[in-house]
């Protein structure tokens, strides 16, 4: 069943943006169902941050239309701002004041009463495991703590939609996983998350839907599994310890690639249960026993390379001023 506009937290069509003679967004369409995680991937310079800035009213598009939380992005910009929260690549935390003071400042900006501001601050500091550090200057916080405080500050206004622009860049693996759990909890509470990330495993782990942005255009969109099926290269690898069994299997499985040194065969496969069962049934029927069977299916790195020509989303040799054009 197609998703209706009423069910979409974000619905954008034909978004365009240029900086000088460089087209950064070339008519992109984005649909994000409410209560889901949407991830926008792309090399540096692809336009990810530009898309976030447009959808969060920080800059205007040159063309196209968008509705955010049911509000027209241009005509109802104030209503859009009331419904969203934004955590950018660079922390909005003021290191000269404490974590608690940063939170209370956000509460004041959202026009909360003193009592309500202190209540919300206490609840969010506890939720993000920052209560013990609340009275310390934010400059003393670790990178992971600053990121948690950054998101806690974003949540002061109870936004329905949160834009997270590369929220885990520079964090250690433990802090990244903590952030992943926070993002999952936000969605379980009904919040919609629009995530840009440099980490393909992060999009694979979190996103309900992924769009790949390259040269200003969305070149593919779908779930992680749907995107992986776009790329050939899946295979099943059979390894043998008995040279005779290896030769018999190699003779029968003519489509397999041989690795005589390792006594291994590589059979093209999409990794489906049906194909695996067919291979195992054939081995049983032929009385051949493989010592090891492994399945390789394309991952998001393969997809990214196939769609953008680079395996590293942080590298784009065509970009000369990434902060200007992202």
CSV table of N, CA and C in Angstrom, one decimal, residues 131-280:
chain,number,residue,atom,x,y,z
A,131,UNK,N,23.6,12.9,34.6
A,131,UNK,CA,23.3,13.5,35.8
A,131,UNK,C,24.5,13.8,36.7
A,132,UNK,N,25.5,12.8,36.7
A,132,UNK,CA,26.6,13.1,37.6
A,132,UNK,C,27.5,14.2,37.0
A,133,UNK,N,27.5,14.3,35.7
A,133,UNK,CA,28.4,15.4,35.1
A,133,UNK,C,27.6,16.7,34.9
A,134,UNK,N,26.4,16.8,35.4
A,134,UNK,CA,25.6,18.0,35.1
A,134,UNK,C,26.2,19.3,35.6
A,135,UNK,N,26.9,19.2,36.7
A,135,UNK,CA,27.4,20.5,37.3
A,135,UNK,C,28.8,20.8,36.8
A,136,UNK,N,29.3,20.0,35.9
A,136,UNK,CA,30.7,20.2,35.4
A,136,UNK,C,30.7,21.0,34.1
A,137,UNK,N,31.7,21.8,33.8
A,137,UNK,CA,31.8,22.5,32.6
A,137,UNK,C,31.7,21.5,31.4
A,138,UNK,N,31.0,21.8,30.4
A,138,UNK,CA,30.9,20.9,29.2
A,138,UNK,C,32.2,20.7,28.5
A,139,UNK,N,33.1,21.6,28.7
A,139,UNK,CA,34.5,21.5,28.1
A,139,UNK,C,35.2,20.3,28.6
A,140,UNK,N,34.8,19.8,29.8
A,140,UNK,CA,35.5,18.6,30.4
A,140,UNK,C,34.9,17.3,29.9
A,141,UNK,N,33.8,17.4,29.2
A,141,UNK,CA,33.1,16.2,28.7
A,141,UNK,C,33.9,15.5,27.6
A,142,UNK,N,33.8,14.1,27.5
A,142,UNK,CA,34.3,13.4,26.4
A,142,UNK,C,33.5,13.7,25.2
A,143,UNK,N,34.0,13.2,24.0
A,143,UNK,CA,33.3,13.4,22.8
A,143,UNK,C,31.9,12.8,22.8
A,144,UNK,N,31.8,11.6,23.4
A,144,UNK,CA,30.5,10.9,23.5
A,144,UNK,C,29.6,11.6,24.4
A,145,UNK,N,30.1,12.1,25.5
A,145,UNK,CA,29.2,12.9,26.4
A,145,UNK,C,28.7,14.1,25.8
A,146,UNK,N,29.6,14.8,25.0
A,146,UNK,CA,29.1,16.1,24.4
A,146,UNK,C,28.0,15.8,23.3
A,147,UNK,N,28.2,14.6,22.6
A,147,UNK,CA,27.2,14.3,21.6
A,147,UNK,C,25.9,13.9,22.3
A,148,UNK,N,25.9,13.2,23.4
A,148,UNK,CA,24.7,12.9,24.2
A,148,UNK,C,24.0,14.2,24.7
A,149,UNK,N,24.8,15.1,25.2
A,149,UNK,CA,24.3,16.4,25.6
A,149,UNK,C,23.7,17.2,24.5
A,150,UNK,N,24.3,17.1,23.3
A,150,UNK,CA,23.8,17.8,22.1
A,150,UNK,C,22.4,17.3,21.8
A,151,UNK,N,22.3,16.0,21.8
A,151,UNK,CA,20.9,15.4,21.4
A,151,UNK,C,19.9,15.7,22.5
A,152,UNK,N,20.4,15.7,23.8
A,152,UNK,CA,19.5,16.0,24.9
A,152,UNK,C,19.0,17.4,24.8
A,153,UNK,N,19.8,18.4,24.4
A,153,UNK,CA,19.4,19.7,24.1
A,153,UNK,C,18.4,19.8,23.0
A,154,UNK,N,18.6,19.0,22.0
A,154,UNK,CA,17.7,19.0,20.8
A,154,UNK,C,16.3,18.6,21.3
A,155,UNK,N,16.2,17.7,22.3
A,155,UNK,CA,15.0,17.1,22.7
A,155,UNK,C,14.2,18.0,23.7
A,156,UNK,N,14.8,19.1,24.1
A,156,UNK,CA,14.1,19.9,25.1
A,156,UNK,C,12.7,20.4,24.6
A,157,UNK,N,12.6,20.7,23.3
A,157,UNK,CA,11.4,21.2,22.7
A,157,UNK,C,10.4,20.1,22.3
A,158,UNK,N,10.7,18.8,22.6
A,158,UNK,CA,9.9,17.6,22.3
A,158,UNK,C,9.6,17.6,20.8
A,159,UNK,N,10.6,17.6,19.9
A,159,UNK,CA,10.4,17.6,18.5
A,159,UNK,C,9.8,16.3,18.0
A,160,UNK,N,9.0,16.3,17.0
A,160,UNK,CA,8.5,15.1,16.4
A,160,UNK,C,9.4,14.5,15.3
A,161,UNK,N,10.3,15.4,14.8
A,161,UNK,CA,11.2,15.0,13.8
A,161,UNK,C,12.6,15.5,14.2
A,162,UNK,N,13.6,14.6,14.1
A,162,UNK,CA,15.0,15.1,14.5
A,162,UNK,C,15.9,14.8,13.3
A,163,UNK,N,16.7,15.9,12.9
A,163,UNK,CA,17.7,15.7,11.9
A,163,UNK,C,19.0,15.5,12.6
A,164,UNK,N,19.7,14.4,12.4
A,164,UNK,CA,21.0,14.1,12.9
A,164,UNK,C,22.0,14.1,11.8
A,165,UNK,N,22.8,15.1,11.7
A,165,UNK,CA,23.8,15.2,10.7
A,165,UNK,C,25.1,14.7,11.2
A,166,UNK,N,25.5,13.4,10.7
A,166,UNK,CA,26.7,12.8,11.1
A,166,UNK,C,26.9,12.8,12.6
A,167,UNK,N,26.0,12.2,13.4
A,167,UNK,CA,26.0,12.4,14.9
A,167,UNK,C,27.2,11.6,15.5
A,168,UNK,N,27.7,10.6,14.9
A,168,UNK,CA,28.7,9.8,15.5
A,168,UNK,C,30.1,10.0,15.0
A,169,UNK,N,30.3,10.9,14.1
A,169,UNK,CA,31.7,11.2,13.5
A,169,UNK,C,32.6,11.5,14.7
A,170,UNK,N,33.8,10.8,14.7
A,170,UNK,CA,34.8,11.1,15.7
A,170,UNK,C,34.6,10.3,17.0
A,171,UNK,N,33.5,9.6,17.1
A,171,UNK,CA,33.3,8.9,18.4
A,171,UNK,C,34.0,7.5,18.4
A,172,UNK,N,34.4,7.0,19.6
A,172,UNK,CA,34.9,5.7,19.7
A,172,UNK,C,33.8,4.7,19.5
A,173,UNK,N,34.2,3.4,19.2
A,173,UNK,CA,33.1,2.4,19.0
A,173,UNK,C,32.1,2.3,20.1
A,174,UNK,N,32.5,2.3,21.3
A,174,UNK,CA,31.6,2.2,22.4
A,174,UNK,C,30.6,3.4,22.4
A,175,UNK,N,31.1,4.6,22.2
A,175,UNK,CA,30.2,5.8,22.2
A,175,UNK,C,29.2,5.7,21.0
A,176,UNK,N,29.7,5.2,19.9
A,176,UNK,CA,28.9,5.0,18.7
A,176,UNK,C,27.7,4.1,19.0
A,177,UNK,N,28.0,3.0,19.6
A,177,UNK,CA,26.9,2.0,19.9
A,177,UNK,C,25.9,2.6,20.9
A,178,UNK,N,26.4,3.4,21.9
A,178,UNK,CA,25.5,4.1,22.8
A,178,UNK,C,24.6,5.0,22.0
A,179,UNK,N,25.2,5.8,21.1
A,179,UNK,CA,24.4,6.7,20.3
A,179,UNK,C,23.3,5.9,19.4
A,180,UNK,N,23.7,4.8,18.9
A,180,UNK,CA,22.8,3.9,18.1
A,180,UNK,C,21.6,3.6,19.0
A,181,UNK,N,21.9,3.2,20.3
A,181,UNK,CA,20.8,2.8,21.2
A,181,UNK,C,19.9,4.0,21.5
A,182,UNK,N,20.5,5.2,21.6
A,182,UNK,CA,19.7,6.4,21.9
A,182,UNK,C,18.7,6.6,20.7
A,183,UNK,N,19.3,6.5,19.5
A,183,UNK,CA,18.5,6.7,18.2
A,183,UNK,C,17.3,5.7,18.2
A,184,UNK,N,17.6,4.5,18.5
A,184,UNK,CA,16.5,3.5,18.5
A,184,UNK,C,15.4,3.8,19.5
A,185,UNK,N,15.8,4.3,20.6
A,185,UNK,CA,14.9,4.6,21.7
A,185,UNK,C,14.0,5.8,21.3
A,186,UNK,N,14.6,6.8,20.6
A,186,UNK,CA,13.9,7.9,20.1
A,186,UNK,C,12.7,7.5,19.1
A,187,UNK,N,13.1,6.6,18.2
A,187,UNK,CA,12.1,6.1,17.3
A,187,UNK,C,11.0,5.2,18.0
A,188,UNK,N,11.4,4.5,19.0
A,188,UNK,CA,10.4,3.7,19.7
A,188,UNK,C,9.4,4.6,20.4
A,189,UNK,N,9.8,5.8,20.7
A,189,UNK,CA,9.0,6.8,21.3
A,189,UNK,C,8.1,7.6,20.3
A,190,UNK,N,8.3,7.2,19.0
A,190,UNK,CA,7.4,7.8,18.0
A,190,UNK,C,8.1,9.0,17.2
A,191,UNK,N,9.4,9.2,17.5
A,191,UNK,CA,10.1,10.3,16.8
A,191,UNK,C,10.6,9.8,15.5
A,192,UNK,N,10.6,10.7,14.5
A,192,UNK,CA,11.1,10.4,13.2
A,192,UNK,C,12.5,10.9,13.1
A,193,UNK,N,13.5,10.1,12.6
A,193,UNK,CA,14.9,10.5,12.6
A,193,UNK,C,15.4,10.5,11.1
A,194,UNK,N,15.9,11.7,10.7
A,194,UNK,CA,16.6,11.8,9.4
A,194,UNK,C,18.1,11.9,9.7
A,195,UNK,N,18.8,10.9,9.3
A,195,UNK,CA,20.2,10.6,9.6
A,195,UNK,C,21.1,10.7,8.4
A,196,UNK,N,22.1,11.6,8.5
A,196,UNK,CA,23.2,11.5,7.5
A,196,UNK,C,24.4,10.9,8.3
A,197,UNK,N,25.2,10.1,7.6
A,197,UNK,CA,26.3,9.4,8.2
A,197,UNK,C,27.4,9.1,7.3
A,198,UNK,N,28.6,9.1,7.8
A,198,UNK,CA,29.8,8.7,7.0
A,198,UNK,C,30.0,7.2,7.1
A,199,UNK,N,29.2,6.5,8.0
A,199,UNK,CA,29.5,5.1,8.3
A,199,UNK,C,28.4,4.2,7.7
A,200,UNK,N,28.8,3.4,6.7
A,200,UNK,CA,27.8,2.6,6.0
A,200,UNK,C,27.2,1.6,7.0
A,201,UNK,N,28.0,1.0,7.9
A,201,UNK,CA,27.5,0.1,8.9
A,201,UNK,C,26.4,0.7,9.8
A,202,UNK,N,26.5,2.0,10.0
A,202,UNK,CA,25.6,2.7,10.8
A,202,UNK,C,24.2,2.8,10.1
A,203,UNK,N,24.2,3.1,8.8
A,203,UNK,CA,23.0,3.1,8.0
A,203,UNK,C,22.4,1.7,8.0
A,204,UNK,N,23.3,0.7,7.8
A,204,UNK,CA,22.8,-0.7,7.7
A,204,UNK,C,22.2,-1.1,9.0
A,205,UNK,N,22.7,-0.7,10.1
A,205,UNK,CA,22.3,-1.1,11.4
A,205,UNK,C,21.0,-0.4,11.8
A,206,UNK,N,20.8,0.9,11.4
A,206,UNK,CA,19.7,1.7,12.0
A,206,UNK,C,18.6,1.9,11.0
A,207,UNK,N,18.9,2.2,9.8
A,207,UNK,CA,17.9,2.8,8.9
A,207,UNK,C,16.8,1.8,8.4
A,208,UNK,N,15.6,2.3,8.4
A,208,UNK,CA,14.5,1.6,7.8
A,208,UNK,C,14.6,1.8,6.3
A,209,UNK,N,15.0,2.9,5.9
A,209,UNK,CA,15.1,3.3,4.4
A,209,UNK,C,16.4,4.1,4.2
A,210,UNK,N,17.1,3.9,3.1
A,210,UNK,CA,18.3,4.5,2.8
A,210,UNK,C,18.2,5.1,1.4
A,211,UNK,N,18.7,6.4,1.3
A,211,UNK,CA,18.9,7.0,-0.1
A,211,UNK,C,20.4,7.3,-0.3
A,212,UNK,N,20.8,7.0,-1.5
A,212,UNK,CA,22.2,7.3,-1.8
A,212,UNK,C,22.2,8.5,-2.8
A,213,UNK,N,22.9,9.6,-2.3
A,213,UNK,CA,23.0,10.8,-3.0
A,213,UNK,C,24.4,10.9,-3.7
A,214,UNK,N,24.4,11.2,-5.0
A,214,UNK,CA,25.7,11.3,-5.7
A,214,UNK,C,25.5,12.4,-6.8
A,215,UNK,N,26.5,13.3,-6.9
A,215,UNK,CA,26.4,14.4,-7.9
A,215,UNK,C,25.1,15.1,-7.9
A,216,UNK,N,24.5,15.3,-6.7
A,216,UNK,CA,23.3,16.1,-6.6
A,216,UNK,C,22.0,15.3,-6.9
A,217,UNK,N,22.1,14.0,-7.2
A,217,UNK,CA,20.9,13.2,-7.5
A,217,UNK,C,20.8,12.0,-6.6
A,218,UNK,N,19.6,11.6,-6.3
A,218,UNK,CA,19.5,10.3,-5.5
A,218,UNK,C,19.5,9.2,-6.6
A,219,UNK,N,20.6,8.4,-6.4
A,219,UNK,CA,20.8,7.3,-7.5
A,219,UNK,C,20.2,6.0,-7.1
A,220,UNK,N,19.8,5.8,-5.8
A,220,UNK,CA,19.1,4.6,-5.4
A,220,UNK,C,18.5,4.9,-4.1
A,221,UNK,N,17.4,4.2,-3.8
A,221,UNK,CA,16.6,4.3,-2.6
A,221,UNK,C,15.9,3.1,-2.2
A,222,UNK,N,15.9,2.7,-0.9
A,222,UNK,CA,15.2,1.5,-0.5
A,222,UNK,C,15.8,1.0,0.8
A,223,UNK,N,15.3,-0.1,1.3
A,223,UNK,CA,15.9,-0.7,2.5
A,223,UNK,C,17.3,-1.2,2.2
A,224,UNK,N,18.1,-1.4,3.3
A,224,UNK,CA,19.4,-1.9,3.1
A,224,UNK,C,19.4,-3.2,2.3
A,225,UNK,N,18.5,-4.1,2.5
A,225,UNK,CA,18.5,-5.4,1.8
A,225,UNK,C,18.1,-5.1,0.3
A,226,UNK,N,17.2,-4.2,0.1
A,226,UNK,CA,16.8,-3.9,-1.3
A,226,UNK,C,18.0,-3.3,-2.1
A,227,UNK,N,18.8,-2.4,-1.4
A,227,UNK,CA,19.9,-1.9,-2.1
A,227,UNK,C,21.0,-2.9,-2.3
A,228,UNK,N,21.2,-3.8,-1.4
A,228,UNK,CA,22.2,-4.9,-1.6
A,228,UNK,C,21.9,-5.8,-2.8
A,229,UNK,N,20.6,-5.9,-3.1
A,229,UNK,CA,20.2,-6.8,-4.2
A,229,UNK,C,20.4,-6.1,-5.5
A,230,UNK,N,20.8,-4.8,-5.5
A,230,UNK,CA,21.0,-4.1,-6.8
A,230,UNK,C,22.4,-4.5,-7.3
A,231,UNK,N,23.3,-5.0,-6.4
A,231,UNK,CA,24.7,-5.2,-6.8
A,231,UNK,C,25.0,-6.7,-7.0
A,232,UNK,N,25.6,-7.1,-8.1
A,232,UNK,CA,26.0,-8.5,-8.3
A,232,UNK,C,27.2,-8.8,-7.5
A,233,UNK,N,27.6,-10.0,-7.4
A,233,UNK,CA,28.8,-10.4,-6.7
A,233,UNK,C,28.6,-11.4,-5.6
A,234,UNK,N,27.3,-11.7,-5.2
A,234,UNK,CA,27.1,-12.7,-4.2
A,234,UNK,C,27.6,-14.1,-4.6
A,235,UNK,N,28.1,-14.8,-3.7
A,235,UNK,CA,28.5,-16.2,-4.0
A,235,UNK,C,28.6,-17.1,-2.8
A,236,UNK,N,28.6,-18.4,-3.0
A,236,UNK,CA,28.8,-19.4,-2.0
A,236,UNK,C,30.2,-20.0,-2.2
A,237,UNK,N,30.9,-20.1,-1.1
A,237,UNK,CA,32.3,-20.7,-1.2
A,237,UNK,C,32.3,-22.0,-0.5
A,238,UNK,N,32.7,-23.1,-1.3
A,238,UNK,CA,32.8,-24.4,-0.7
A,238,UNK,C,34.3,-24.8,-0.6
A,239,UNK,N,34.7,-25.2,0.6
A,239,UNK,CA,36.1,-25.6,0.7
A,239,UNK,C,36.2,-27.1,1.1
A,240,UNK,N,37.1,-27.7,0.5
A,240,UNK,CA,37.3,-29.2,0.7
A,240,UNK,C,38.7,-29.5,1.3
A,241,UNK,N,38.8,-30.6,2.0
A,241,UNK,CA,40.1,-31.1,2.5
A,241,UNK,C,40.5,-32.3,1.7
A,242,UNK,N,39.5,-32.9,1.0
A,242,UNK,CA,39.8,-34.1,0.2
A,242,UNK,C,40.0,-33.7,-1.3
A,243,UNK,N,41.2,-33.8,-1.8
A,243,UNK,CA,41.4,-33.4,-3.2
A,243,UNK,C,40.4,-34.1,-4.2
A,244,UNK,N,40.1,-35.4,-3.9
A,244,UNK,CA,39.2,-36.1,-4.9
A,244,UNK,C,37.8,-35.5,-4.8
A,245,UNK,N,37.3,-35.2,-3.6
A,245,UNK,CA,36.0,-34.6,-3.5
A,245,UNK,C,36.0,-33.3,-4.2
A,246,UNK,N,37.1,-32.5,-4.1
A,246,UNK,CA,37.2,-31.2,-4.7
A,246,UNK,C,37.1,-31.3,-6.2
A,247,UNK,N,37.8,-32.3,-6.8
A,247,UNK,CA,37.9,-32.4,-8.2
A,247,UNK,C,36.5,-32.9,-8.7
A,248,UNK,N,35.8,-33.8,-8.0
A,248,UNK,CA,34.5,-34.2,-8.4
A,248,UNK,C,33.5,-33.1,-8.4
A,249,UNK,N,33.6,-32.3,-7.4
A,249,UNK,CA,32.7,-31.1,-7.3
A,249,UNK,C,33.0,-30.1,-8.4
A,250,UNK,N,34.3,-29.9,-8.6
A,250,UNK,CA,34.6,-28.9,-9.6
A,250,UNK,C,34.2,-29.3,-11.0
A,251,UNK,N,34.3,-30.6,-11.3
A,251,UNK,CA,33.9,-31.1,-12.6
A,251,UNK,C,32.4,-31.0,-12.8
A,252,UNK,N,31.6,-31.2,-11.8
A,252,UNK,CA,30.2,-31.2,-11.9
A,252,UNK,C,29.6,-29.8,-11.9
A,253,UNK,N,30.2,-28.9,-11.0
A,253,UNK,CA,29.8,-27.5,-10.9
A,253,UNK,C,30.6,-26.6,-11.8
A,254,UNK,N,30.3,-26.7,-13.1
A,254,UNK,CA,31.1,-26.0,-14.1
A,254,UNK,C,31.1,-24.5,-14.0
A,255,UNK,N,30.0,-24.0,-13.4
A,255,UNK,CA,29.9,-22.5,-13.3
A,255,UNK,C,30.7,-22.0,-12.1
A,256,UNK,N,31.3,-22.9,-11.3
A,256,UNK,CA,32.1,-22.5,-10.1
A,256,UNK,C,33.5,-22.0,-10.6
A,257,UNK,N,34.0,-21.0,-9.8
A,257,UNK,CA,35.4,-20.6,-10.0
A,257,UNK,C,36.3,-21.5,-9.1
A,258,UNK,N,37.4,-21.9,-9.6
A,258,UNK,CA,38.3,-22.8,-8.9
A,258,UNK,C,39.4,-22.0,-8.1
A,259,UNK,N,39.7,-22.5,-6.9
A,259,UNK,CA,40.9,-22.1,-6.2
A,259,UNK,C,41.7,-23.3,-5.8
A,260,UNK,N,42.5,-23.8,-6.8
A,260,UNK,CA,43.2,-25.1,-6.6
A,260,UNK,C,44.1,-25.1,-5.3
A,261,UNK,N,44.7,-24.0,-5.0
A,261,UNK,CA,45.6,-24.0,-3.9
A,261,UNK,C,44.8,-24.2,-2.6
A,262,UNK,N,43.6,-23.6,-2.4
A,262,UNK,CA,42.9,-23.7,-1.2
A,262,UNK,C,41.8,-24.8,-1.3
A,263,UNK,N,41.8,-25.5,-2.4
A,263,UNK,CA,40.7,-26.6,-2.7
A,263,UNK,C,39.3,-26.0,-2.4
A,264,UNK,N,39.1,-24.8,-3.0
A,264,UNK,CA,37.8,-24.1,-2.8
A,264,UNK,C,37.1,-23.8,-4.1
A,265,UNK,N,35.8,-23.8,-4.1
A,265,UNK,CA,35.0,-23.4,-5.3
A,265,UNK,C,34.1,-22.2,-4.9
A,266,UNK,N,34.0,-21.3,-5.8
A,266,UNK,CA,33.1,-20.2,-5.6
A,266,UNK,C,32.0,-20.2,-6.6
A,267,UNK,N,30.8,-20.3,-6.1
A,267,UNK,CA,29.6,-20.4,-7.0
A,267,UNK,C,28.8,-19.2,-6.9
A,268,UNK,N,28.5,-18.5,-8.0
A,268,UNK,CA,27.6,-17.3,-8.0
A,268,UNK,C,26.3,-17.6,-7.4
A,269,UNK,N,25.8,-16.8,-6.5
A,269,UNK,CA,24.6,-17.0,-5.7
A,269,UNK,C,24.1,-15.8,-5.1
A,270,UNK,N,22.8,-15.6,-5.0
A,270,UNK,CA,22.2,-14.5,-4.3
A,270,UNK,C,22.1,-14.8,-2.8
A,271,UNK,N,22.6,-16.0,-2.3
A,271,UNK,CA,22.5,-16.3,-0.9
A,271,UNK,C,21.2,-16.7,-0.4
A,272,UNK,N,20.2,-16.9,-1.3
A,272,UNK,CA,18.9,-17.2,-0.8
A,272,UNK,C,18.8,-18.6,-0.3
A,273,UNK,N,17.8,-18.8,0.6
A,273,UNK,CA,17.6,-20.2,1.2
A,273,UNK,C,17.4,-21.2,0.1
A,274,UNK,N,16.7,-20.8,-1.0
A,274,UNK,CA,16.4,-21.8,-2.0
A,274,UNK,C,17.7,-22.2,-2.7
A,275,UNK,N,18.6,-21.3,-3.0
A,275,UNK,CA,19.8,-21.6,-3.7
A,275,UNK,C,20.8,-22.4,-2.8
A,276,UNK,N,20.8,-22.1,-1.5
A,276,UNK,CA,21.6,-22.8,-0.6
A,276,UNK,C,21.1,-24.3,-0.5
A,277,UNK,N,19.8,-24.4,-0.4
A,277,UNK,CA,19.3,-25.8,-0.3
A,277,UNK,C,19.6,-26.6,-1.5
A,278,UNK,N,19.5,-26.0,-2.7
A,278,UNK,CA,19.8,-26.7,-4.0
A,278,UNK,C,21.3,-27.1,-4.0
A,279,UNK,N,22.2,-26.3,-3.5
A,279,UNK,CA,23.6,-26.7,-3.4
A,279,UNK,C,23.8,-27.9,-2.5
A,280,UNK,N,23.2,-27.8,-1.3
A,280,UNK,CA,23.4,-28.8,-0.3
A,280,UNK,C,22.7,-30.1,-0.7
